Amino acid sequence: MKNEMVTKYQGIYVAMYSVYDDLGNVDAARVKKLARYYVSSGIKGLYVGGSSGEGILQTVEERKQVLEAAMEEVKGELIIIVHVGANSTRESVDLSKHAEEVGADVISAVPAIYYRLSEAAVENHWQQMIDSTKLPFIIYNIPQTTGFNLSMPLFKKMAQQDKVIGIKMSGESTFELQQFKEVGGEDFLVFNGPDEQFLAGRIMGADGGIGGTYGVMPELFCVLNRLYVENKLEEAQVLQFKINGIIKKLLGYPSLYGACKYILHVRGIETGEPRFPLLPVRVEDHDSLAALNQEIEAVIAAYLNE
C-alpha cells in the first residue's frame, strides 16, 4: 500500500498562500483563482493551510472555507494535502473530518504549539487525527517554529502505521532528513521543506518538496526536480543557486509572505495582505519587488524555452 503511495504522491507541491479580500476576510473567488493559476505550472499538488497559508492564524471556519474553495476549483487536477494542525486536538480532528468530507487526498499536521508537550502528548494529538478519518497522514516536522524536536523512536513508531505515509521535513538538517528516509524505508515519503536546499534534500533521499517560495516560481522547482531525476546534477546545482539568489532577496524584506503575495499581485493574482502579526509589504518596496518579479520571470522563461 505505502509503495503505491510513494509513486502517487512524490513530486512538487506549492504551499499555497493565504487568500483574503481587501478587508482581510477569506475570499473564495480569489482562492479559486490562485489554485487555478498553479494547475498548468507542472506541480503535483497544493499543500493547503500550512505556514504559507497562515492556517494557524485563521479560525477553523476560515480554514474550511479556503479548502472548500480550492477543492471546488482543482479537485481531480491537483493532489490536495491539507494541513489540519491546530493547538486544540478537537479542532484538528474537526478539520481532519472536514478534509475527508470535501474529498481532500491527504491530511498533515504539526504538533500543537505554545505548550511544551511531551512526546506522549504529541503522539496522542496526531493519533486522534489519524484515527478520525480514512485519509493518509503526513507528519509535519518544523522544530524551529513549533519547538518540538521529533525523535527517531517516536517517528519510527508513527511510521509503522499504514495510514502514516510520509513526513514533511522542514528542519534544517539534511542528515536528519536522510535518517527519516532510512528509518521510514523506501516505501515512506519524505518531503524536503527548506526551499533553499531542495536539491540537497533530494540527493539525501527526499521524494519531492513542499515549499512556500515555490508559489512565485513553481516552474523552476519543477525543472530543478526534473534535472535531479535525469541525474543532471551540475545543471541542477546551477539552477538551485539561481533560485537561492531569488530566495535571498525575498528574505531581505520585512515579510517573506508579504513579498511573495505582492509579486503575485504584480502578475494580476490578488491574495490580499498577510494577516497580522505578519507584516504587509511597505510601499517603498513595491518597485524593487516589481523588478524582482521581472528577474524571476526571466529565469523561468530561459528554462522553459530551452
Coordinates of N, CA, C and O in Angstrom, one line a residue, residues 56-223:
I56 N -2.5 28.7 11.0 CA -2.5 28.9 12.5 C -3.1 30.2 12.9 O -3.6 30.4 14.0
L57 N -3.2 31.2 11.9 CA -3.7 32.5 12.2 C -5.2 32.6 11.9 O -5.8 33.7 12.1
Q58 N -5.8 31.5 11.3 CA -7.2 31.6 10.9 C -8.1 30.8 11.8 O -7.6 29.9 12.6
T59 N -9.4 31.1 11.8 CA -10.3 30.3 12.6 C -10.6 29.0 11.9 O -10.2 28.8 10.7
V60 N -11.2 28.0 12.5 CA -11.5 26.8 11.9 C -12.4 27.0 10.7 O -12.2 26.3 9.7
E61 N -13.4 27.8 10.9 CA -14.3 28.1 9.7 C -13.6 28.7 8.6 O -13.9 28.3 7.4
E62 N -12.7 29.6 8.8 CA -11.9 30.2 7.7 C -11.1 29.1 7.0 O -11.0 29.1 5.7
R63 N -10.5 28.2 7.7 CA -9.7 27.2 7.1 C -10.5 26.3 6.3 O -10.1 25.8 5.2
K64 N -11.7 26.0 6.7 CA -12.7 25.2 5.9 C -13.1 25.9 4.7 O -13.2 25.3 3.6
Q65 N -13.3 27.2 4.7 CA -13.7 28.0 3.6 C -12.6 27.9 2.5 O -12.9 27.8 1.3
V66 N -11.4 28.1 2.9 CA -10.2 28.0 2.0 C -10.2 26.7 1.3 O -10.1 26.6 0.1
L67 N -10.3 25.6 2.1 CA -10.2 24.3 1.5 C -11.3 24.0 0.5 O -11.1 23.5 -0.5
E68 N -12.5 24.4 0.9 CA -13.7 24.1 0.1 C -13.5 24.8 -1.2 O -13.9 24.3 -2.3
A69 N -13.1 26.1 -1.2 CA -12.9 26.8 -2.5 C -11.8 26.1 -3.4 O -12.0 26.0 -4.6
A70 N -10.7 25.7 -2.8 CA -9.7 25.1 -3.5 C -10.1 23.8 -4.1 O -9.9 23.5 -5.3
M71 N -10.9 23.0 -3.3 CA -11.4 21.7 -3.8 C -12.4 21.9 -5.0 O -12.4 21.2 -5.9
E72 N -13.3 22.9 -4.8 CA -14.2 23.2 -5.9 C -13.5 23.5 -7.2 O -14.0 23.2 -8.3
E73 N -12.4 24.2 -7.1 CA -11.7 24.6 -8.3 C -10.8 23.6 -9.0 O -10.8 23.4 -10.2
V74 N -10.0 22.8 -8.2 CA -9.0 22.0 -8.8 C -9.1 20.5 -8.3 O -8.1 19.8 -8.6
K75 N -10.1 20.1 -7.7 CA -10.3 18.7 -7.3 C -10.1 17.8 -8.6 O -10.8 18.0 -9.6
G76 N -9.3 16.8 -8.5 CA -9.1 15.9 -9.6 C -8.0 16.4 -10.5 O -7.5 15.6 -11.4
E77 N -7.6 17.6 -10.4 CA -6.5 18.1 -11.3 C -5.2 18.2 -10.5 O -4.1 18.0 -11.1
L78 N -5.3 18.6 -9.3 CA -4.1 18.6 -8.4 C -4.4 17.8 -7.1 O -5.5 17.8 -6.7
I79 N -3.3 17.2 -6.6 CA -3.5 16.5 -5.3 C -3.5 17.5 -4.2 O -2.7 18.5 -4.2
I80 N -4.4 17.4 -3.3 CA -4.6 18.4 -2.2 C -4.2 17.7 -0.9 O -4.9 16.8 -0.4
I81 N -3.1 18.2 -0.3 CA -2.7 17.8 1.1 C -3.2 19.0 2.0 O -2.9 20.2 1.7
V82 N -3.9 18.7 3.0 CA -4.5 19.7 3.9 C -3.8 19.7 5.2 O -3.7 18.6 5.9
H83 N -3.2 20.8 5.6 CA -2.7 20.9 7.0 C -3.8 21.1 8.0 O -4.6 22.1 7.9
V84 N -4.0 20.2 8.9 CA -5.1 20.3 9.8 C -4.6 20.5 11.3 O -5.4 20.5 12.2
G85 N -3.3 20.8 11.4 CA -2.8 21.0 12.8 C -3.4 22.3 13.4 O -3.5 23.3 12.8
A86 N -3.7 22.2 14.7 CA -4.2 23.3 15.5 C -3.7 23.1 16.9 O -3.3 22.0 17.3
N87 N -3.8 24.1 17.7 CA -3.4 24.0 19.1 C -4.3 23.0 19.9 O -3.8 22.3 20.7
S88 N -5.6 23.0 19.5 CA -6.5 22.0 20.1 C -6.7 20.8 19.3 O -6.9 20.8 18.1
T89 N -6.6 19.6 20.0 CA -6.8 18.4 19.3 C -8.2 18.3 18.7 O -8.4 17.8 17.6
R90 N -9.2 18.8 19.5 CA -10.5 18.8 19.0 C -10.7 19.5 17.7 O -11.4 19.1 16.7
E91 N -10.1 20.7 17.6 CA -10.1 21.4 16.3 C -9.4 20.7 15.2 O -9.9 20.7 14.0
S92 N -8.3 20.1 15.5 CA -7.6 19.3 14.5 C -8.4 18.1 14.0 O -8.4 17.9 12.7
V93 N -9.1 17.5 14.8 CA -9.9 16.4 14.4 C -11.1 16.9 13.6 O -11.5 16.3 12.6
D94 N -11.7 18.0 14.0 CA -12.7 18.6 13.2 C -12.3 18.9 11.8 O -12.9 18.6 10.8
L95 N -11.1 19.5 11.7 CA -10.5 19.9 10.4 C -10.2 18.6 9.5 O -10.4 18.6 8.3
S96 N -9.8 17.6 10.2 CA -9.5 16.3 9.5 C -10.7 15.7 8.9 O -10.7 15.3 7.8
K97 N -11.8 15.7 9.7 CA -13.1 15.1 9.2 C -13.6 15.9 8.0 O -14.1 15.4 7.1
H98 N -13.4 17.3 8.1 CA -13.9 18.1 7.1 C -13.1 17.9 5.8 O -13.7 17.8 4.7
A99 N -11.8 17.7 5.9 CA -11.0 17.4 4.8 C -11.4 16.2 4.0 O -11.5 16.1 2.8
E100 N -11.8 15.1 4.8 CA -12.3 13.9 4.2 C -13.6 14.1 3.5 O -13.8 13.7 2.4
E101 N -14.5 14.9 4.2 CA -15.8 15.2 3.6 C -15.8 15.8 2.3 O -16.6 15.6 1.4
V102 N -14.8 16.8 2.1 CA -14.8 17.5 0.8 C -13.9 16.9 -0.2 O -13.8 17.4 -1.3
G103 N -13.3 15.7 0.1 CA -12.6 15.0 -0.9 C -11.1 15.2 -1.0 O -10.5 14.9 -2.0
A104 N -10.5 15.8 0.0 CA -9.0 16.0 0.0 C -8.3 14.7 0.0 O -8.9 13.6 0.3
D105 N -7.1 14.7 -0.5 CA -6.3 13.5 -0.7 C -5.6 13.0 0.6 O -5.5 11.8 0.8
V106 N -5.0 13.9 1.3 CA -4.1 13.6 2.4 C -4.3 14.7 3.5 O -4.6 15.8 3.2
I107 N -4.1 14.3 4.8 CA -4.1 15.3 5.8 C -2.6 15.3 6.4 O -1.9 14.3 6.3
S108 N -2.3 16.4 7.1 CA -1.0 16.6 7.6 C -1.1 17.5 8.8 O -2.0 18.4 8.9
A109 N -0.1 17.5 9.7 CA -0.2 18.3 10.9 C 1.1 18.5 11.6 O 1.9 17.5 11.7
V110 N 1.3 19.7 12.1 CA 2.4 20.0 13.1 C 2.0 19.5 14.4 O 0.8 19.3 14.7
P111 N 2.9 19.4 15.4 CA 2.4 19.3 16.8 C 1.8 20.6 17.2 O 1.9 21.6 16.6
A112 N 1.0 20.5 18.3 CA 0.4 21.7 18.8 C 1.5 22.6 19.3 O 2.5 22.1 19.8
I113 N 1.4 23.9 19.2 CA 2.4 24.9 19.6 C 2.0 25.5 20.9 O 1.0 25.3 21.4
Y114 N 2.9 26.4 21.4 CA 2.8 27.1 22.6 C 3.2 26.2 23.8 O 4.2 26.5 24.5
Y115 N 2.4 25.2 24.1 CA 2.7 24.3 25.3 C 3.9 23.5 24.9 O 4.0 23.0 23.7
R116 N 4.8 23.3 25.8 CA 5.9 22.4 25.5 C 5.4 20.9 25.8 O 5.5 20.5 27.0
L117 N 5.0 20.3 24.8 CA 4.3 19.0 25.0 C 5.3 17.8 25.1 O 6.4 17.9 24.4
S118 N 4.9 16.8 25.8 CA 5.7 15.6 25.9 C 5.5 14.8 24.6 O 4.6 15.1 23.8
E119 N 6.4 13.8 24.3 CA 6.2 13.0 23.2 C 4.9 12.2 23.2 O 4.2 12.0 22.2
A120 N 4.5 11.8 24.4 CA 3.2 11.1 24.6 C 2.1 12.0 24.2 O 1.1 11.5 23.5
A121 N 2.1 13.3 24.5 CA 1.1 14.2 24.2 C 1.0 14.5 22.7 O -0.1 14.5 22.1
V122 N 2.2 14.6 22.0 CA 2.2 14.8 20.6 C 1.7 13.6 19.9 O 0.9 13.7 18.9
E123 N 2.1 12.4 20.3 CA 1.7 11.2 19.7 C 0.1 11.1 19.8 O -0.5 10.7 18.8
N124 N -0.4 11.4 20.9 CA -1.9 11.3 21.1 C -2.6 12.3 20.2 O -3.6 12.0 19.6
H125 N -2.0 13.5 20.1 CA -2.6 14.6 19.3 C -2.6 14.1 17.8 O -3.7 14.2 17.2
W126 N -1.6 13.6 17.3 CA -1.5 13.1 15.9 C -2.4 11.9 15.8 O -3.2 11.8 14.8
Q127 N -2.4 11.0 16.7 CA -3.1 9.8 16.6 C -4.6 10.0 16.5 O -5.4 9.3 15.7
Q128 N -5.1 11.0 17.2 CA -6.6 11.3 17.2 C -7.0 11.8 15.8 O -8.1 11.4 15.3
M129 N -6.1 12.5 15.1 CA -6.4 12.9 13.7 C -6.3 11.7 12.8 O -7.2 11.5 12.0
I130 N -5.3 10.9 13.0 CA -5.2 9.7 12.1 C -6.4 8.8 12.2 O -6.9 8.3 11.2
D131 N -6.9 8.6 13.4 CA -8.0 7.7 13.7 C -9.3 8.3 13.3 O -10.3 7.5 13.1
S132 N -9.4 9.6 13.1 CA -10.7 10.2 12.8 C -11.1 10.1 11.3 O -12.3 10.4 11.0
T133 N -10.2 9.7 10.4 CA -10.6 9.6 9.0 C -9.9 8.3 8.4 O -9.1 7.7 9.0
K134 N -10.3 8.1 7.1 CA -9.6 7.1 6.4 C -8.5 7.6 5.5 O -7.8 6.9 4.8
L135 N -8.2 8.9 5.6 CA -7.2 9.5 4.8 C -5.8 9.2 5.3 O -5.6 9.0 6.5
P136 N -4.8 9.1 4.4 CA -3.4 9.0 4.8 C -3.0 10.3 5.5 O -3.5 11.4 5.3
F137 N -1.9 10.1 6.3 CA -1.4 11.2 7.1 C 0.0 11.5 6.9 O 0.8 10.5 6.8
I138 N 0.4 12.7 6.8 CA 1.8 13.1 6.7 C 2.2 14.0 7.9 O 1.6 15.0 8.1
I139 N 3.2 13.5 8.6 CA 3.8 14.3 9.7 C 4.4 15.6 9.2 O 5.1 15.6 8.2
Y140 N 4.2 16.7 9.9 CA 4.9 17.9 9.5 C 5.8 18.3 10.6 O 5.4 18.7 11.7
N141 N 7.1 18.1 10.3 CA 8.2 18.4 11.3 C 8.9 19.7 11.0 O 9.6 19.8 10.0
I142 N 8.6 20.7 11.9 CA 9.2 22.0 11.7 C 9.6 22.5 13.1 O 9.0 23.4 13.6
P143 N 10.7 22.0 13.7 CA 11.0 22.3 15.1 C 11.4 23.7 15.3 O 11.2 24.2 16.4
Q144 N 11.9 24.4 14.3 CA 12.3 25.8 14.5 C 11.1 26.8 14.8 O 11.3 27.8 15.3
T145 N 9.9 26.3 14.5 CA 8.7 27.1 14.8 C 7.8 26.5 15.9 O 7.2 27.2 16.6
T146 N 7.8 25.2 16.0 CA 7.0 24.5 16.9 C 7.7 24.3 18.3 O 7.0 24.1 19.3
G147 N 9.0 24.3 18.2 CA 9.7 24.0 19.5 C 9.8 22.5 19.8 O 10.3 22.1 20.9
F148 N 9.2 21.7 18.9 CA 9.2 20.2 19.2 C 10.1 19.5 18.2 O 10.0 19.6 17.0
N149 N 11.1 18.8 18.8 CA 12.1 18.0 18.0 C 11.6 16.6 17.9 O 11.6 15.9 19.0
L150 N 11.2 16.2 16.8 CA 10.7 14.8 16.6 C 11.8 13.8 16.8 O 12.8 13.8 16.0
S151 N 11.7 12.9 17.8 CA 12.7 11.9 18.0 C 12.6 10.7 17.0 O 11.5 10.5 16.5
M152 N 13.7 10.1 16.8 CA 13.6 8.9 15.9 C 12.7 7.8 16.5 O 12.0 7.1 15.8
P153 N 12.7 7.5 17.8 CA 11.8 6.5 18.4 C 10.4 6.8 18.1 O 9.6 5.9 17.7
L154 N 10.0 8.0 18.3 CA 8.6 8.4 18.1 C 8.3 8.3 16.6 O 7.2 7.8 16.2
F155 N 9.2 8.9 15.8 CA 9.0 8.8 14.3 C 8.8 7.4 13.9 O 7.9 7.0 13.1
K156 N 9.7 6.5 14.3 CA 9.6 5.1 13.9 C 8.3 4.5 14.3 O 7.7 3.7 13.5
K157 N 7.8 4.8 15.5 CA 6.6 4.2 15.9 C 5.4 4.7 15.1 O 4.5 3.9 14.7
M158 N 5.4 6.0 14.7 CA 4.3 6.6 13.9 C 4.4 6.0 12.5 O 3.4 5.7 11.9
A159 N 5.6 5.9 12.0 CA 5.8 5.5 10.6 C 5.4 4.0 10.3 O 5.2 3.6 9.2
Q160 N 5.3 3.2 11.4 CA 4.9 1.8 11.2 C 3.4 1.7 10.9 O 3.0 0.6 10.4
Q161 N 2.7 2.8 11.1 CA 1.2 2.7 10.8 C 1.0 2.8 9.3 O 1.6 3.6 8.6
D162 N 0.1 2.0 8.8 CA -0.2 2.1 7.3 C -0.7 3.4 6.8 O -0.3 3.8 5.7
K163 N -1.4 4.1 7.7 CA -2.0 5.4 7.2 C -1.0 6.5 7.3 O -1.2 7.6 6.7
V164 N 0.1 6.3 8.0 CA 1.1 7.4 8.1 C 2.1 7.1 7.0 O 3.0 6.2 7.0
I165 N 2.0 7.9 5.9 CA 2.7 7.6 4.7 C 3.9 8.5 4.4 O 4.7 8.2 3.5
G166 N 4.1 9.5 5.3 CA 5.2 10.4 5.0 C 5.5 11.4 6.0 O 4.7 11.5 7.0
I167 N 6.5 12.2 5.8 CA 6.9 13.3 6.6 C 7.3 14.5 5.8 O 8.0 14.4 4.8
K168 N 6.8 15.7 6.2 CA 7.3 16.9 5.6 C 8.4 17.4 6.5 O 8.2 17.9 7.6
M169 N 9.6 17.3 6.0 CA 10.8 17.6 6.9 C 11.3 19.0 6.6 O 12.0 19.3 5.6
S170 N 10.8 19.9 7.5 CA 11.2 21.3 7.3 C 12.3 21.8 8.3 O 12.7 22.9 8.4
G171 N 12.8 20.8 9.0 CA 14.0 21.1 9.8 C 15.2 21.4 8.8 O 15.1 21.0 7.7
E172 N 16.3 21.9 9.4 CA 17.3 22.4 8.5 C 18.4 21.4 8.3 O 19.4 21.7 7.5
S173 N 18.4 20.2 8.9 CA 19.4 19.3 8.7 C 19.1 18.2 7.7 O 18.1 17.5 7.8
T174 N 19.9 18.2 6.6 CA 19.7 17.1 5.6 C 20.1 15.8 6.2 O 19.7 14.7 5.7
F175 N 21.0 15.8 7.2 CA 21.3 14.5 7.8 C 20.1 13.9 8.5 O 19.8 12.7 8.3
E176 N 19.3 14.7 9.2 CA 18.1 14.2 9.8 C 17.1 13.8 8.7 O 16.4 12.7 8.9
L177 N 17.0 14.5 7.6 CA 16.1 14.1 6.5 C 16.5 12.7 6.1 O 15.6 11.8 5.9
Q178 N 17.8 12.5 5.9 CA 18.3 11.2 5.4 C 17.9 10.1 6.4 O 17.6 9.0 6.1
Q179 N 18.0 10.4 7.7 CA 17.7 9.4 8.7 C 16.2 9.1 8.7 O 15.9 7.9 8.9
F180 N 15.4 10.1 8.5 CA 14.0 9.8 8.4 C 13.7 8.9 7.3 O 12.8 8.0 7.4
K181 N 14.4 9.1 6.1 CA 14.1 8.3 5.0 C 14.7 6.8 5.3 O 14.0 5.9 4.9
E182 N 15.8 6.7 5.9 CA 16.4 5.4 6.2 C 15.5 4.6 7.1 O 15.2 3.5 6.9
V183 N 15.0 5.3 8.2 CA 14.1 4.6 9.2 C 12.7 4.3 8.5 O 12.2 3.3 8.7
G184 N 12.2 5.3 7.8 CA 10.9 5.1 7.2 C 10.9 4.1 6.1 O 9.9 3.3 5.9
G185 N 12.0 4.0 5.3 CA 12.1 3.0 4.3 C 11.8 3.6 2.9 O 11.2 4.7 2.8
E186 N 12.1 2.8 1.9 CA 11.9 3.3 0.5 C 10.4 3.5 0.2 O 10.1 4.3 -0.7
D187 N 9.5 2.8 0.9 CA 8.1 3.0 0.7 C 7.4 4.0 1.6 O 6.2 4.1 1.8
F188 N 8.3 4.9 2.1 CA 7.8 6.0 3.0 C 8.2 7.3 2.4 O 9.4 7.5 2.0
L189 N 7.3 8.3 2.3 CA 7.5 9.5 1.6 C 8.2 10.5 2.5 O 7.9 10.6 3.7
V190 N 9.3 11.2 2.0 CA 9.9 12.2 2.7 C 9.9 13.5 1.8 O 10.4 13.4 0.7
F191 N 9.3 14.6 2.3 CA 9.3 15.8 1.5 C 10.3 16.8 2.1 O 10.3 17.0 3.3
N192 N 11.1 17.4 1.2 CA 12.0 18.4 1.6 C 11.2 19.7 1.9 O 10.3 20.1 1.1
G193 N 11.5 20.3 3.1 CA 10.8 21.6 3.4 C 11.6 22.8 3.1 O 11.1 23.7 2.4
P194 N 12.9 23.0 3.5 CA 13.6 24.2 3.2 C 13.8 24.4 1.7 O 14.6 23.6 1.1
D195 N 13.3 25.4 1.1 CA 13.3 25.6 -0.3 C 14.7 25.8 -0.8 O 15.1 25.3 -1.9
E196 N 15.6 26.4 0.0 CA 16.9 26.8 -0.5 C 17.8 25.5 -0.5 O 19.0 25.6 -1.0
Q197 N 17.4 24.4 0.0 CA 18.2 23.2 0.0 C 17.4 22.0 -0.7 O 17.6 20.9 -0.4
F198 N 16.5 22.4 -1.6 CA 15.7 21.4 -2.3 C 16.6 20.3 -2.9 O 16.4 19.1 -2.7
L199 N 17.6 20.7 -3.7 CA 18.5 19.7 -4.3 C 19.2 18.9 -3.3 O 19.3 17.6 -3.5
A200 N 19.7 19.5 -2.3 CA 20.4 18.7 -1.2 C 19.5 17.7 -0.6 O 19.8 16.6 -0.4
G201 N 18.2 18.1 -0.4 CA 17.2 17.2 0.2 C 17.0 16.0 -0.7 O 16.9 14.9 -0.3
R202 N 16.8 16.3 -2.0 CA 16.6 15.2 -3.0 C 17.8 14.2 -3.0 O 17.6 13.0 -3.0
I203 N 19.0 14.8 -3.0 CA 20.2 13.9 -3.0 C 20.2 13.1 -1.8 O 20.7 11.9 -1.8
M204 N 19.8 13.6 -0.6 CA 19.8 12.9 0.6 C 18.6 12.0 0.9 O 18.4 11.4 1.9
G205 N 17.7 11.9 -0.1 CA 16.6 10.9 -0.1 C 15.2 11.4 -0.1 O 14.3 10.6 -0.1
A206 N 15.0 12.7 -0.2 CA 13.7 13.2 -0.3 C 13.0 12.8 -1.6 O 13.6 12.6 -2.6
D207 N 11.7 12.6 -1.5 CA 10.9 12.1 -2.7 C 10.3 13.3 -3.4 O 9.7 13.1 -4.5
G208 N 10.4 14.5 -2.9 CA 9.9 15.7 -3.5 C 10.0 16.8 -2.6 O 10.8 16.8 -1.6
G209 N 9.2 17.9 -2.8 CA 9.3 19.0 -1.9 C 8.0 19.7 -1.8 O 7.1 19.7 -2.7
I210 N 7.8 20.4 -0.6 CA 6.7 21.2 -0.4 C 7.2 22.6 0.1 O 8.0 22.6 1.1
G211 N 7.0 23.7 -0.6 CA 7.6 24.9 -0.2 C 6.8 26.1 -0.5 O 5.9 26.2 -1.4
G212 N 7.1 27.2 0.3 CA 6.4 28.5 0.2 C 6.8 29.3 -1.0 O 6.0 29.9 -1.7
T213 N 8.1 29.4 -1.2 CA 8.6 30.3 -2.3 C 8.3 29.6 -3.7 O 8.4 30.3 -4.7
Y214 N 8.0 28.3 -3.6 CA 7.5 27.7 -4.9 C 6.4 28.5 -5.5 O 6.2 28.5 -6.7
G215 N 5.6 29.2 -4.7 CA 4.4 29.8 -5.1 C 4.7 31.0 -6.1 O 3.7 31.3 -6.9
V216 N 5.9 31.5 -6.1 CA 6.2 32.6 -7.1 C 7.1 32.0 -8.2 O 7.4 32.8 -9.2
M217 N 7.5 30.8 -8.1 CA 8.3 30.2 -9.2 C 8.2 28.7 -9.3 O 9.2 27.9 -9.2
P218 N 7.0 28.2 -9.3 CA 6.7 26.7 -9.3 C 7.4 26.1 -10.5 O 7.9 24.9 -10.4
E219 N 7.5 26.7 -11.6 CA 8.1 26.1 -12.8 C 9.6 25.8 -12.6 O 10.1 24.8 -13.0
L220 N 10.3 26.7 -11.8 CA 11.7 26.5 -11.6 C 11.9 25.3 -10.7 O 12.9 24.5 -10.9
F221 N 11.1 25.1 -9.7 CA 11.2 23.9 -8.9 C 10.9 22.6 -9.6 O 11.5 21.5 -9.4
C222 N 9.9 22.7 -10.5 CA 9.6 21.5 -11.4 C 10.8 21.2 -12.3 O 11.2 20.0 -12.5
V223 N 11.4 22.2 -12.9 CA 12.6 22.0 -13.7 C 13.8 21.4 -12.8 O 14.5 20.5 -13.2

